[in-house]
Structure formats: structure tokens, C-alpha cells
CSV table of N, CA and C in Angstrom, one decimal:
chain,number,residue,atom,x,y,z
E,9,MET,N,-34.9,-23.7,8.0
E,9,MET,CA,-35.1,-22.9,9.2
E,9,MET,C,-33.6,-22.8,9.6
E,10,GLN,N,-32.7,-23.5,9.6
E,10,GLN,CA,-31.2,-24.4,10.1
E,10,GLN,C,-30.6,-23.0,9.3
E,11,ILE,N,-31.1,-22.3,8.3
E,11,ILE,CA,-29.7,-21.7,7.3
E,11,ILE,C,-30.6,-20.1,7.7
E,12,GLN,N,-31.9,-19.9,7.8
E,12,GLN,CA,-32.3,-18.6,8.6
E,12,GLN,C,-30.8,-18.8,9.5
E,13,PHE,N,-31.2,-19.0,10.4
E,13,PHE,CA,-30.2,-19.1,11.6
E,13,PHE,C,-29.0,-18.6,12.0
E,14,GLN,N,-28.4,-19.8,10.6
E,14,GLN,CA,-26.7,-19.5,10.8
E,14,GLN,C,-26.9,-18.1,10.1
E,15,VAL,N,-27.7,-17.3,9.1
E,15,VAL,CA,-27.7,-16.2,8.6
E,15,VAL,C,-27.4,-14.8,9.7
E,16,ARG,N,-28.7,-15.1,10.4
E,16,ARG,CA,-28.9,-14.3,12.0
E,16,ARG,C,-27.6,-14.2,12.3
E,17,GLY,N,-27.2,-15.2,12.3
E,17,GLY,CA,-25.9,-15.5,13.2
E,17,GLY,C,-25.0,-14.7,13.0
E,18,GLN,N,-24.6,-14.6,11.8
E,18,GLN,CA,-23.6,-13.8,10.7
E,18,GLN,C,-23.5,-12.4,10.6
E,19,ARG,N,-24.9,-12.2,10.5
E,19,ARG,CA,-25.3,-10.2,10.6
E,19,ARG,C,-25.7,-9.9,11.8
E,20,ALA,N,-25.1,-11.0,12.7
E,20,ALA,CA,-24.9,-10.8,14.5
E,20,ALA,C,-23.5,-10.5,14.6
E,21,THR,N,-22.8,-11.2,14.2
E,21,THR,CA,-21.0,-11.0,14.1
E,21,THR,C,-20.7,-10.0,13.6
E,22,LEU,N,-21.7,-10.2,12.7
E,22,LEU,CA,-20.8,-8.6,11.4
E,22,LEU,C,-21.3,-7.5,12.3
E,23,ARG,N,-22.3,-7.0,12.8
E,23,ARG,CA,-22.9,-5.8,13.7
E,23,ARG,C,-22.0,-5.9,14.8
E,24,TRP,N,-21.4,-6.7,15.2
E,24,TRP,CA,-20.7,-6.6,16.2
E,24,TRP,C,-19.2,-5.7,16.0
E,25,LEU,N,-18.6,-7.1,15.2
E,25,LEU,CA,-17.2,-6.6,14.3
E,25,LEU,C,-17.6,-5.1,13.9
E,26,MET,N,-18.4,-4.7,13.2
E,26,MET,CA,-18.5,-3.4,12.9
E,26,MET,C,-18.8,-1.8,14.2
E,27,PHE,N,-19.2,-2.8,15.0
E,27,PHE,CA,-19.8,-1.7,16.1
E,27,PHE,C,-18.5,-1.4,16.5
E,28,GLY,N,-17.5,-2.9,17.1
E,28,GLY,CA,-16.5,-2.9,17.7
E,28,GLY,C,-15.2,-1.6,16.8
E,29,MET,N,-15.6,-2.2,15.3
E,29,MET,CA,-14.2,-1.3,14.4
E,29,MET,C,-14.4,-0.1,14.9
E,30,ILE,N,-15.7,0.6,14.7
E,30,ILE,CA,-15.9,2.5,14.8
E,30,ILE,C,-15.5,2.2,15.9
E,31,THR,N,-15.5,1.7,17.3
E,31,THR,CA,-15.7,2.5,18.5
E,31,THR,C,-14.4,2.6,18.9
E,32,VAL,N,-13.8,1.5,18.9
E,32,VAL,CA,-12.5,1.2,18.9
E,32,VAL,C,-11.5,2.3,17.9
E,33,GLY,N,-12.2,2.4,17.1
E,33,GLY,CA,-11.5,4.0,15.5
E,33,GLY,C,-11.8,5.3,16.7
E,34,ALA,N,-12.9,5.4,16.6
E,34,ALA,CA,-13.3,6.8,17.4
E,34,ALA,C,-12.6,7.2,18.7
E,35,LEU,N,-12.7,5.9,19.5
E,35,LEU,CA,-11.6,6.6,21.0
E,35,LEU,C,-10.6,6.3,20.3
E,36,SER,N,-9.8,5.7,19.5
E,36,SER,CA,-8.0,6.0,18.9
E,36,SER,C,-8.4,7.6,18.1
E,37,LEU,N,-8.9,8.4,17.7
E,37,LEU,CA,-9.3,9.5,16.8
E,37,LEU,C,-9.3,10.6,18.0
E,38,ILE,N,-10.0,10.0,19.1
E,38,ILE,CA,-10.0,10.7,20.6
E,38,ILE,C,-9.3,11.4,21.0
E,39,VAL,N,-8.3,9.9,21.2
E,39,VAL,CA,-6.8,9.5,21.7
E,39,VAL,C,-5.8,10.9,21.1
E,40,GLY,N,-6.0,10.4,19.7
E,40,GLY,CA,-4.6,11.5,19.0
E,40,GLY,C,-5.3,12.6,19.1
E,41,LEU,N,-6.6,13.7,19.5
E,41,LEU,CA,-6.8,14.5,18.7
E,41,LEU,C,-7.0,14.7,20.4
E,42,VAL,N,-6.5,14.4,21.7
E,42,VAL,CA,-6.1,15.0,22.9
E,42,VAL,C,-4.3,15.3,22.7
E,43,PHE,N,-4.1,14.4,22.1
E,43,PHE,CA,-2.5,14.5,22.1
E,43,PHE,C,-1.9,15.7,20.8
E,44,ALA,N,-2.9,15.7,19.9
E,44,ALA,CA,-2.9,16.7,19.5
E,44,ALA,C,-3.0,18.3,19.9
E,45,GLY,N,-4.1,18.3,20.9
E,45,GLY,CA,-4.1,19.7,21.6
E,45,GLY,C,-2.9,20.0,22.5
E,46,VAL,N,-3.3,18.5,23.4
E,46,VAL,CA,-1.8,19.2,23.9
E,46,VAL,C,0.1,19.8,23.3
E,47,SER,N,0.1,19.0,21.8
E,47,SER,CA,1.1,19.3,21.4
E,47,SER,C,1.0,21.2,21.3
E,48,VAL,N,-0.9,21.5,20.7
E,48,VAL,CA,-0.4,22.7,19.8
E,48,VAL,C,-0.8,23.4,21.6
E,49,SER,N,-1.3,23.3,22.3
E,49,SER,CA,-1.0,24.2,23.9
E,49,SER,C,0.4,24.3,23.9
E,50,PHE,N,1.3,23.2,23.9
E,50,PHE,CA,2.2,23.4,24.2
E,50,PHE,C,3.2,24.1,23.2
E,51,LEU,N,3.2,24.6,22.3
E,51,LEU,CA,3.6,25.5,21.4
E,51,LEU,C,3.1,27.0,21.2
E,52,THR,N,2.1,26.8,21.6
E,52,THR,CA,1.3,28.2,22.0
E,52,THR,C,1.9,29.2,22.8
E,53,ASP,N,2.3,28.4,24.3
E,53,ASP,CA,2.9,29.0,25.4
E,53,ASP,C,4.4,28.8,24.5
E,54,ALA,N,5.2,27.8,24.3
E,54,ALA,CA,6.2,27.7,24.6
E,54,ALA,C,7.5,28.9,23.8
E,55,LYS,N,8.6,28.5,24.9
E,55,LYS,CA,9.4,30.1,24.6
E,55,LYS,C,10.6,28.8,23.3
E,56,ARG,N,11.3,29.1,23.3
E,56,ARG,CA,12.7,28.6,22.2
E,56,ARG,C,13.8,29.2,22.5
E,57,ALA,N,14.9,27.9,22.6
E,57,ALA,CA,16.3,28.1,22.9
E,57,ALA,C,17.3,27.4,22.1
E,58,PRO,N,18.4,27.8,21.7
E,58,PRO,CA,19.1,26.8,21.0
E,58,PRO,C,19.6,26.0,21.8
E,59,GLY,N,19.6,24.7,21.5
E,59,GLY,CA,20.3,23.6,22.9
E,59,GLY,C,21.5,22.6,22.2
E,60,THR,N,21.8,22.1,23.0
E,60,THR,CA,22.9,20.9,22.0
E,60,THR,C,22.3,19.8,23.0
E,61,VAL,N,23.2,18.4,22.1
E,61,VAL,CA,23.2,17.0,22.1
E,61,VAL,C,23.9,16.9,23.1
E,62,VAL,N,24.1,16.5,24.9
E,62,VAL,CA,25.0,16.4,25.6
E,62,VAL,C,25.3,15.1,26.0
E,63,ALA,N,25.1,14.2,25.3
E,63,ALA,CA,24.6,12.9,25.7
E,63,ALA,C,23.5,11.8,25.3
E,64,LEU,N,23.8,10.5,25.0
E,64,LEU,CA,22.5,9.6,24.7
E,64,LEU,C,22.4,8.7,25.5
E,65,ALA,N,21.4,8.5,26.3
E,65,ALA,CA,21.2,7.6,27.5
E,65,ALA,C,20.5,6.4,27.0
E,66,TRP,N,20.9,5.5,26.8
E,66,TRP,CA,20.6,4.3,26.1
E,66,TRP,C,20.3,3.4,27.5
E,67,GLN,N,19.1,2.7,27.0
E,67,GLN,CA,18.5,2.0,27.9
E,67,GLN,C,17.4,1.2,27.3
E,68,ASP,N,17.7,0.2,27.9
E,68,ASP,CA,17.6,-1.7,27.4
E,68,ASP,C,16.4,-1.6,27.0
E,69,HIS,N,15.1,-0.7,27.6
E,69,HIS,CA,14.4,-1.0,27.1
E,69,HIS,C,13.3,0.0,26.9
E,70,ASP,N,12.1,0.3,26.1
E,70,ASP,CA,11.6,1.4,25.8
E,70,ASP,C,10.5,1.8,26.8
E,71,GLY,N,10.2,0.9,27.5
E,71,GLY,CA,9.0,1.3,28.5
E,71,GLY,C,7.8,0.9,28.1
E,72,GLY,N,7.6,0.2,27.5
E,72,GLY,CA,5.8,0.0,26.9
E,72,GLY,C,5.4,-0.9,27.2
E,73,SER,N,4.1,-1.4,26.8
E,73,SER,CA,3.6,-2.1,27.5
E,73,SER,C,3.6,-3.2,27.5
E,74,ARG,N,5.0,-4.1,26.3
E,74,ARG,CA,4.7,-5.4,25.9
E,74,ARG,C,6.5,-5.7,27.1
E,75,LYS,N,6.6,-7.2,27.3
E,75,LYS,CA,7.9,-7.4,27.6
E,75,LYS,C,8.7,-7.1,26.8
E,76,PRO,N,9.8,-7.3,27.4
E,76,PRO,CA,11.2,-7.0,26.5
E,76,PRO,C,11.4,-8.7,26.4
E,77,ARG,N,12.2,-8.0,25.2
E,77,ARG,CA,12.7,-9.9,24.8
E,77,ARG,C,14.1,-9.3,25.1
E,78,ASP,N,14.7,-10.7,24.9
E,78,ASP,CA,16.2,-10.6,24.8
E,78,ASP,C,16.6,-10.0,24.1
E,79,ASP,N,16.0,-10.3,22.8
E,79,ASP,CA,16.9,-10.3,21.5
E,79,ASP,C,16.5,-8.0,20.8
E,80,ASP,N,15.6,-7.6,21.8
E,80,ASP,CA,15.4,-6.1,21.6
E,80,ASP,C,16.7,-5.5,22.1
E,81,PRO,N,16.9,-4.7,20.9
E,81,PRO,CA,18.0,-3.3,21.0
E,81,PRO,C,17.6,-2.3,21.9
E,82,PRO,N,18.7,-2.0,22.5
E,82,PRO,CA,18.7,0.0,23.1
E,82,PRO,C,17.9,0.8,22.4
E,83,VAL,N,17.4,1.7,23.6
E,83,VAL,CA,17.0,2.7,22.8
E,83,VAL,C,17.8,4.2,23.4
E,84,ALA,N,18.7,4.6,22.5
E,84,ALA,CA,19.2,6.2,23.1
E,84,ALA,C,18.1,7.4,22.4
E,85,TYR,N,18.0,7.6,24.1
E,85,TYR,CA,17.5,8.9,24.2
E,85,TYR,C,18.0,10.1,24.6
E,86,PRO,N,18.3,11.0,23.4
E,86,PRO,CA,19.0,12.2,24.0
E,86,PRO,C,19.0,13.1,25.0
E,87,VAL,N,20.0,13.7,25.8
E,87,VAL,CA,19.6,14.7,26.4
E,87,VAL,C,20.3,16.3,26.4
E,88,ILE,N,19.7,16.7,26.6
E,88,ILE,CA,20.2,18.0,26.3
E,88,ILE,C,19.9,18.8,26.5
E,89,GLU,N,20.8,19.9,26.6
E,89,GLU,CA,21.5,21.1,27.6
E,89,GLU,C,21.2,22.0,26.8
E,90,PHE,N,20.4,23.8,27.7
E,90,PHE,CA,20.6,24.7,27.1
E,90,PHE,C,20.4,25.9,28.2
E,91,THR,N,20.1,27.0,27.8
E,91,THR,CA,20.0,28.0,28.8
E,91,THR,C,18.2,29.1,28.9
E,92,SER,N,17.9,28.8,29.6
E,92,SER,CA,16.5,29.6,29.4
E,92,SER,C,16.5,30.8,29.5
E,93,ALA,N,15.6,31.3,29.8
E,93,ALA,CA,15.6,33.4,29.2
E,93,ALA,C,16.0,33.5,30.1
E,94,ASP,N,15.4,33.2,32.0
E,94,ASP,CA,16.3,33.9,32.9
E,94,ASP,C,17.9,33.3,33.1
E,95,GLY,N,18.6,32.7,31.9
E,95,GLY,CA,19.8,32.2,32.0
E,95,GLY,C,20.6,31.1,32.7
E,96,THR,N,19.6,30.4,33.1
E,96,THR,CA,19.8,29.3,34.5
E,96,THR,C,20.0,28.1,33.3
E,97,PRO,N,21.2,27.2,33.3
E,97,PRO,CA,21.8,26.3,32.1
E,97,PRO,C,20.3,25.1,32.9
E,98,ARG,N,20.0,24.6,31.9
E,98,ARG,CA,19.2,23.5,32.4
E,98,ARG,C,20.0,22.2,31.1
E,99,LYS,N,19.2,21.1,32.1
E,99,LYS,CA,19.5,19.5,31.0
E,99,LYS,C,17.7,19.0,31.1
E,100,PHE,N,17.6,18.3,30.3
E,100,PHE,CA,16.8,17.2,30.5
E,100,PHE,C,16.8,16.1,29.1
E,101,GLN,N,16.5,14.8,29.2
E,101,GLN,CA,16.4,14.1,28.7
E,101,GLN,C,14.8,14.4,27.5
E,102,ASP,N,15.5,14.3,26.9
E,102,ASP,CA,13.7,13.9,25.6
E,102,ASP,C,12.9,12.3,25.8
E,103,SER,N,11.6,12.5,25.7
E,103,SER,CA,10.8,11.3,25.4
E,103,SER,C,10.8,11.0,24.2
E,104,ALA,N,11.5,10.6,22.9
E,104,ALA,CA,11.3,10.4,22.2
E,104,ALA,C,13.1,9.7,21.8
E,105,GLY,N,13.0,8.4,21.9
E,105,GLY,CA,14.2,7.5,21.8
E,105,GLY,C,13.9,7.1,20.5
E,106,SER,N,15.4,6.0,20.0
E,106,SER,CA,15.1,5.5,18.9
E,106,SER,C,17.0,4.7,19.0
E,107,ASN,N,16.4,4.2,17.8
E,107,ASN,CA,17.7,3.1,17.3
E,107,ASN,C,17.6,2.8,16.4
E,108,PRO,N,18.4,3.3,15.7
E,108,PRO,CA,19.8,4.5,15.7
E,108,PRO,C,18.9,5.7,16.1
E,109,PRO,N,20.3,5.9,16.9
E,109,PRO,CA,19.7,7.7,17.2
E,109,PRO,C,19.2,8.4,15.9
E,110,SER,N,17.9,9.1,17.0
E,110,SER,CA,17.7,10.2,15.6
E,110,SER,C,19.3,11.3,15.6
E,111,TYR,N,19.6,12.0,16.8
E,111,TYR,CA,20.7,12.9,17.0
E,111,TYR,C,21.8,12.5,17.5
E,112,GLU,N,22.8,13.3,17.5
E,112,GLU,CA,24.4,12.8,18.0
E,112,GLU,C,25.1,14.0,18.6
E,113,VAL,N,26.3,12.8,19.5
E,113,VAL,CA,26.1,14.1,20.7
E,113,VAL,C,27.1,15.5,19.9
E,114,GLY,N,27.0,16.4,20.8
E,114,GLY,CA,27.4,17.5,19.9
E,114,GLY,C,26.3,18.3,18.9
E,115,GLU,N,25.5,17.7,18.8
E,115,GLU,CA,24.3,18.1,17.6
E,115,GLU,C,23.5,19.2,18.0
E,116,GLN,N,22.9,20.5,17.1
E,116,GLN,CA,23.0,21.6,17.6
E,116,GLN,C,21.6,20.9,17.3
E,117,VAL,N,20.3,21.3,18.9
E,117,VAL,CA,18.6,21.4,18.2
E,117,VAL,C,18.4,22.7,18.8
E,118,GLU,N,17.0,22.8,18.4
E,118,GLU,CA,15.9,24.2,18.7
E,118,GLU,C,15.2,23.0,19.8
E,119,VAL,N,15.4,23.9,21.3
E,119,VAL,CA,14.5,23.4,22.4
E,119,VAL,C,13.4,24.4,22.5
E,120,LEU,N,11.8,23.8,22.9
E,120,LEU,CA,11.0,24.2,23.2
E,120,LEU,C,10.4,24.2,24.9
E,121,TYR,N,10.5,25.2,25.7
E,121,TYR,CA,10.1,25.2,26.8
E,121,TYR,C,8.9,26.2,27.3
E,122,ARG,N,8.3,25.4,28.5
E,122,ARG,CA,7.7,26.8,29.2
E,122,ARG,C,8.5,28.1,30.1
E,123,ALA,N,8.0,28.7,30.0
E,123,ALA,CA,8.5,30.1,30.4
E,123,ALA,C,8.4,29.6,31.9
E,124,ASP,N,7.2,29.8,32.6
E,124,ASP,CA,6.8,28.9,33.8
E,124,ASP,C,7.1,27.6,34.4
E,125,SER,N,8.0,27.2,33.5
E,125,SER,CA,8.4,25.6,34.0
E,125,SER,C,9.4,25.2,33.6
E,126,PRO,N,10.7,25.7,32.9
E,126,PRO,CA,11.1,25.5,32.6
E,126,PRO,C,11.8,24.3,31.8
E,127,GLU,N,11.9,23.0,33.0
E,127,GLU,CA,11.9,21.7,33.7
E,127,GLU,C,11.5,20.9,32.0
E,128,ASP,N,9.6,21.3,31.8
E,128,ASP,CA,9.0,21.4,30.9
E,128,ASP,C,9.4,21.7,29.5
E,129,ALA,N,10.5,20.9,28.8
E,129,ALA,CA,11.5,20.9,27.8
E,129,ALA,C,11.1,19.9,26.1
E,130,ARG,N,11.0,20.1,25.5
E,130,ARG,CA,11.1,19.5,24.1
E,130,ARG,C,11.7,19.8,23.2
E,131,ILE,N,12.3,18.8,22.3
E,131,ILE,CA,13.1,19.0,21.3
E,131,ILE,C,12.0,19.7,20.3
E,132,ASN,N,12.3,20.2,19.5
E,132,ASN,CA,11.7,21.0,18.3
E,132,ASN,C,11.8,19.7,17.3
E,133,GLY,N,11.1,18.8,17.2
E,133,GLY,CA,10.6,17.8,16.5
E,133,GLY,C,9.7,17.0,16.3
E,134,PHE,N,9.5,16.6,14.7
E,134,PHE,CA,8.3,15.5,15.1
E,134,PHE,C,7.8,14.3,15.9
E,135,ALA,N,8.6,13.6,16.3
E,135,ALA,CA,8.8,12.8,17.3
E,135,ALA,C,8.3,13.2,18.6
E,136,SER,N,8.7,14.2,18.8
E,136,SER,CA,8.5,15.0,20.3
E,136,SER,C,7.5,15.6,20.0
E,137,LEU,N,7.1,15.9,19.4
E,137,LEU,CA,5.3,17.1,19.6
E,137,LEU,C,4.4,16.1,19.0
E,138,TRP,N,4.6,15.4,17.6
E,138,TRP,CA,3.6,15.1,16.9
E,138,TRP,C,3.9,13.7,16.8
E,139,LEU,N,4.6,12.4,16.6
E,139,LEU,CA,4.8,11.1,17.1
E,139,LEU,C,3.1,10.2,17.2
E,140,LEU,N,2.7,10.7,18.9
E,140,LEU,CA,1.6,10.2,19.6
E,140,LEU,C,0.0,10.5,18.8
E,141,PRO,N,0.2,11.6,18.2
E,141,PRO,CA,-1.7,12.3,17.4
E,141,PRO,C,-1.4,11.6,16.2
E,142,VAL,N,0.1,11.4,15.4
E,142,VAL,CA,0.1,10.9,14.0
E,142,VAL,C,0.0,9.2,14.4
E,143,ILE,N,0.2,8.3,14.9
E,143,ILE,CA,0.0,7.1,15.3
E,143,ILE,C,-1.7,7.1,16.2
E,144,PHE,N,-2.3,7.7,17.1
E,144,PHE,CA,-3.1,7.2,17.4
E,144,PHE,C,-4.2,7.4,16.2
E,145,GLY,N,-4.0,9.3,15.8
E,145,GLY,CA,-4.6,8.9,14.7
E,145,GLY,C,-5.1,8.1,13.4
E,146,GLY,N,-4.1,7.5,13.2
E,146,GLY,CA,-4.1,6.9,11.7
E,146,GLY,C,-4.2,5.6,12.1
E,147,ILE,N,-4.3,4.8,13.3
E,147,ILE,CA,-5.2,3.8,14.1
E,147,ILE,C,-6.7,3.8,14.3
E,148,GLY,N,-6.9,5.3,14.7
E,148,GLY,CA,-8.5,5.8,14.3
E,148,GLY,C,-8.7,5.7,13.8
E,149,LEU,N,-8.4,6.0,12.3
E,149,LEU,CA,-9.0,6.1,10.5
E,149,LEU,C,-8.8,5.2,10.2
E,150,LEU,N,-7.9,4.1,10.2
E,150,LEU,CA,-7.8,2.9,9.9
E,150,LEU,C,-8.9,1.9,10.5
E,151,PHE,N,-9.3,1.7,11.6
E,151,PHE,CA,-10.2,1.3,12.5
E,151,PHE,C,-12.5,1.8,12.3
E,152,THR,N,-11.9,3.4,11.8
E,152,THR,CA,-13.0,3.4,11.7
E,152,THR,C,-13.5,3.3,10.1
E,153,GLY,N,-12.6,3.8,9.3
E,153,GLY,CA,-12.8,3.3,7.9
E,153,GLY,C,-13.3,1.5,7.6
E,154,ILE,N,-12.6,0.9,8.5
E,154,ILE,CA,-12.8,-0.3,8.5
E,154,ILE,C,-14.5,-1.0,8.3
E,155,GLY,N,-14.7,0.0,9.6
E,155,GLY,CA,-16.2,-0.3,10.8
E,155,GLY,C,-17.1,0.4,9.6
E,156,THR,N,-16.7,1.4,9.4
E,156,THR,CA,-17.7,2.0,8.1
E,156,THR,C,-18.2,1.2,7.1
E,157,THR,N,-16.8,0.8,5.9
E,157,THR,CA,-16.9,-0.2,5.0
E,157,THR,C,-17.7,-1.6,5.1
E,158,ILE,N,-17.5,-1.8,6.3
E,158,ILE,CA,-18.1,-3.1,6.2
E,158,ILE,C,-19.9,-2.9,6.4
E,159,ALA,N,-20.3,-1.8,7.4
E,159,ALA,CA,-21.8,-1.1,7.7
E,159,ALA,C,-22.0,-1.0,6.2
E,160,LEU,N,-21.2,-0.2,5.2
E,160,LEU,CA,-22.2,-0.1,4.0
E,160,LEU,C,-22.0,-1.4,3.2
E,161,VAL,N,-21.1,-2.3,2.8
E,161,VAL,CA,-21.2,-3.3,2.2
E,161,VAL,C,-22.9,-4.5,2.7
E,162,SER,N,-22.7,-4.5,4.1
E,162,SER,CA,-23.7,-5.2,4.6
E,162,SER,C,-25.0,-4.6,4.2
E,163,ARG,N,-25.2,-3.3,4.4
E,163,ARG,CA,-26.5,-2.5,4.0
E,163,ARG,C,-27.0,-2.9,3.0
E,164,ARG,N,-26.1,-2.7,1.9
E,164,ARG,CA,-26.2,-2.8,0.4
E,164,ARG,C,-26.2,-4.3,0.3
E,165,GLN,N,-26.4,-5.1,1.1
E,165,GLN,CA,-26.1,-6.7,0.7
E,165,GLN,C,-27.8,-6.9,1.4
E,166,ARG,N,-27.6,-6.4,2.2
E,166,ARG,CA,-29.6,-6.4,2.9
E,166,ARG,C,-30.5,-6.2,2.0
E,167,GLN,N,-30.4,-5.1,1.2
E,167,GLN,CA,-31.0,-4.4,-0.2
E,167,GLN,C,-30.9,-5.0,-1.1
E,168,ARG,N,-30.2,-6.0,-0.7
E,168,ARG,CA,-30.2,-6.4,-2.4
E,168,ARG,C,-31.3,-7.8,-2.2
E,169,GLY,N,-31.0,-8.4,-0.7
E,169,GLY,CA,-31.5,-9.4,-0.4
E,169,GLY,C,-32.8,-9.6,-0.2
């Protein structure tokens, strides 16, 4: 009787693990799809303009949810200058930073911006447009895949036993 209890306990734990993995995976996939939709929507309405990296804004911490450590290197965010279609010179700091820097001062980049809101601008690059959808989508696929594998393996074991 004690062995049956342990097996049932293991099955319950396995079910909760499977359910948790699939749930976290599905939520991550949804978040990734939302971020991808935002990028696609932005690209649909975006105007293009040539821009120049005029500075690198170095920040000690990237503003993430974890606490900074003393040995965290600073992150460089490119500051870009461009002229919108109405002839107004504009400047913005890109939301994607890195160390080592992805861009150099003086480098020419393509800027995407909304005509009705030129201050909403981004560099036409992978990190600015697709990094978050890829990260959340990848995590979602990984967790959903693990949860599904656990479900299939436990189902086969139940059918055998």
C-alpha cells in the first residue's frame, strides 16, 4: 500500500510539472506573439530615413529586473540623429544596448519611425525589432516542448503498466 501511495505521489508531481511547463510555455509564446505583432504593426506604418549614430550613451546597468552586481559591465545605447519627412532634425536613444557596442559613432543606420509620432523611432535592426519576440517565443517553445514530452512519456508508461 505504501508503494502505491508513492507512485500516486510521483504521478501527481509529474502532472503538476507537466501542467506548469505547458502553461509557462504557452504564456511565453503568447507574449512573444504580442511583441512580434507590435513589431509588425510598427513596420507596416513606419517611414524610413537615413540616420547617423552621434553618441553612445553608456549606462552602468541595463534596467533589468535583477539586481546589478559590482562586476556588471556598462552597456552602450546608440544615440541616433535623423531628419523626419517634415524636415525636422530629430534625435533618439535606441532601446537596445550592448557591450561591446553594436554601433560606432559616425556609423550610418536606417531609422524607422511613425510619421504621426516621429519621436517613436527605432534602428532598423534585429535587436530593436525582433529580439524580444525571439527570446519569448524560444522560451515558450522550449517549455511547451518539455511539458509535452513529459505528458507523452508518462502516458506511454501508464499504457504499458
